[in-house]
């Protein structure tokens, strides 16, 4: 019998379904001769803005650039502090440091893995300029208390929506709640391109204008550069592909939710696991289906799955505050540190076959 092979995520079945539409979109761009920004990117920006219910969307080179540019457009710079979560991809904190500010990490809510809003007030100092919540794994951070504390202290809120395109908080699309939001179109994301890509969303015309300027070498008008910016423009080919996929994103997020429901059923009886949950305020889009494996057995379970041909991921084995760049002491943010020891993301994607889920579940047992 040939061994099964289930990768953590495979983008190819989605492309297969959209083959003709994607080829037509690529063909259109090749014939247009416009490969950077231009009408294809403008159309994509307008479609994303309408989808999110925001006034402005600005396509950039990556999610990381979206964070850097959005922070600068919000006026965050040297000497400022930005409150964020330690349990995220490095880029969230890296962007804060790259604009010359200092990330101040606040521990997480163990249920959602997102920043615990109740711990934010104690982290505010006279230098705090912004709060940067991340909607990790596709589940919303608890935004109302974050927005309230931000308003009370005159702070900006930048949402990191890299992992949660299409997710919602109390019926409102993630990325439409703060002063600005950063998205990533890295190929594995819920809305993924064929390379790097990102986007900034905002309702503030001044932030939008700054972001547009910064993505194009700090120039509002070509060759009349006003400030130091970046070469961070979205490619027309990416925009064309993303426009095709945007039309399917709701259907495929719904499919991810069905896959998650099958995992819940298949894993319900397994002892020593904590399954992901959805808070009443969230519409979870399951970028990842991430369980906690208790009793220090995560790596053993992961190895067993690997031996059976099932790929899993650990997002993230080291919380950002413990990475050498920041090196906060061990034990300083115990919930994030515990999560880093316990989390395991199982194969997830809108095309995941249901039969595979029962197969995967059969290898997860801790008996
Ligand atoms: C939470 C989070 N923030 C930021 C990023 C950075 O996005 P990109 O890889 O497009 O630069 C990612 C993804 O890679 C992410 O998962």
Coordinates of C-alpha atoms in Angstrom, one line a residue, residues 2 10 28 30 37 40 45 166 265 309 358 360:
X2 CA 1.4 3.4 -0.9
X10 CA -1.6 22.7 -1.0
X28 CA -5.3 40.1 -20.2
X30 CA 0.3 40.3 -20.7
X37 CA 0.2 49.1 -10.5
X40 CA -5.5 45.9 -12.8
X45 CA -8.0 47.8 -4.7
X166 CA -12.8 37.5 5.2
X265 CA -16.3 15.8 15.3
X309 CA 2.8 11.0 5.8
X358 CA -10.7 11.0 9.8
X360 CA -5.5 12.5 10.4

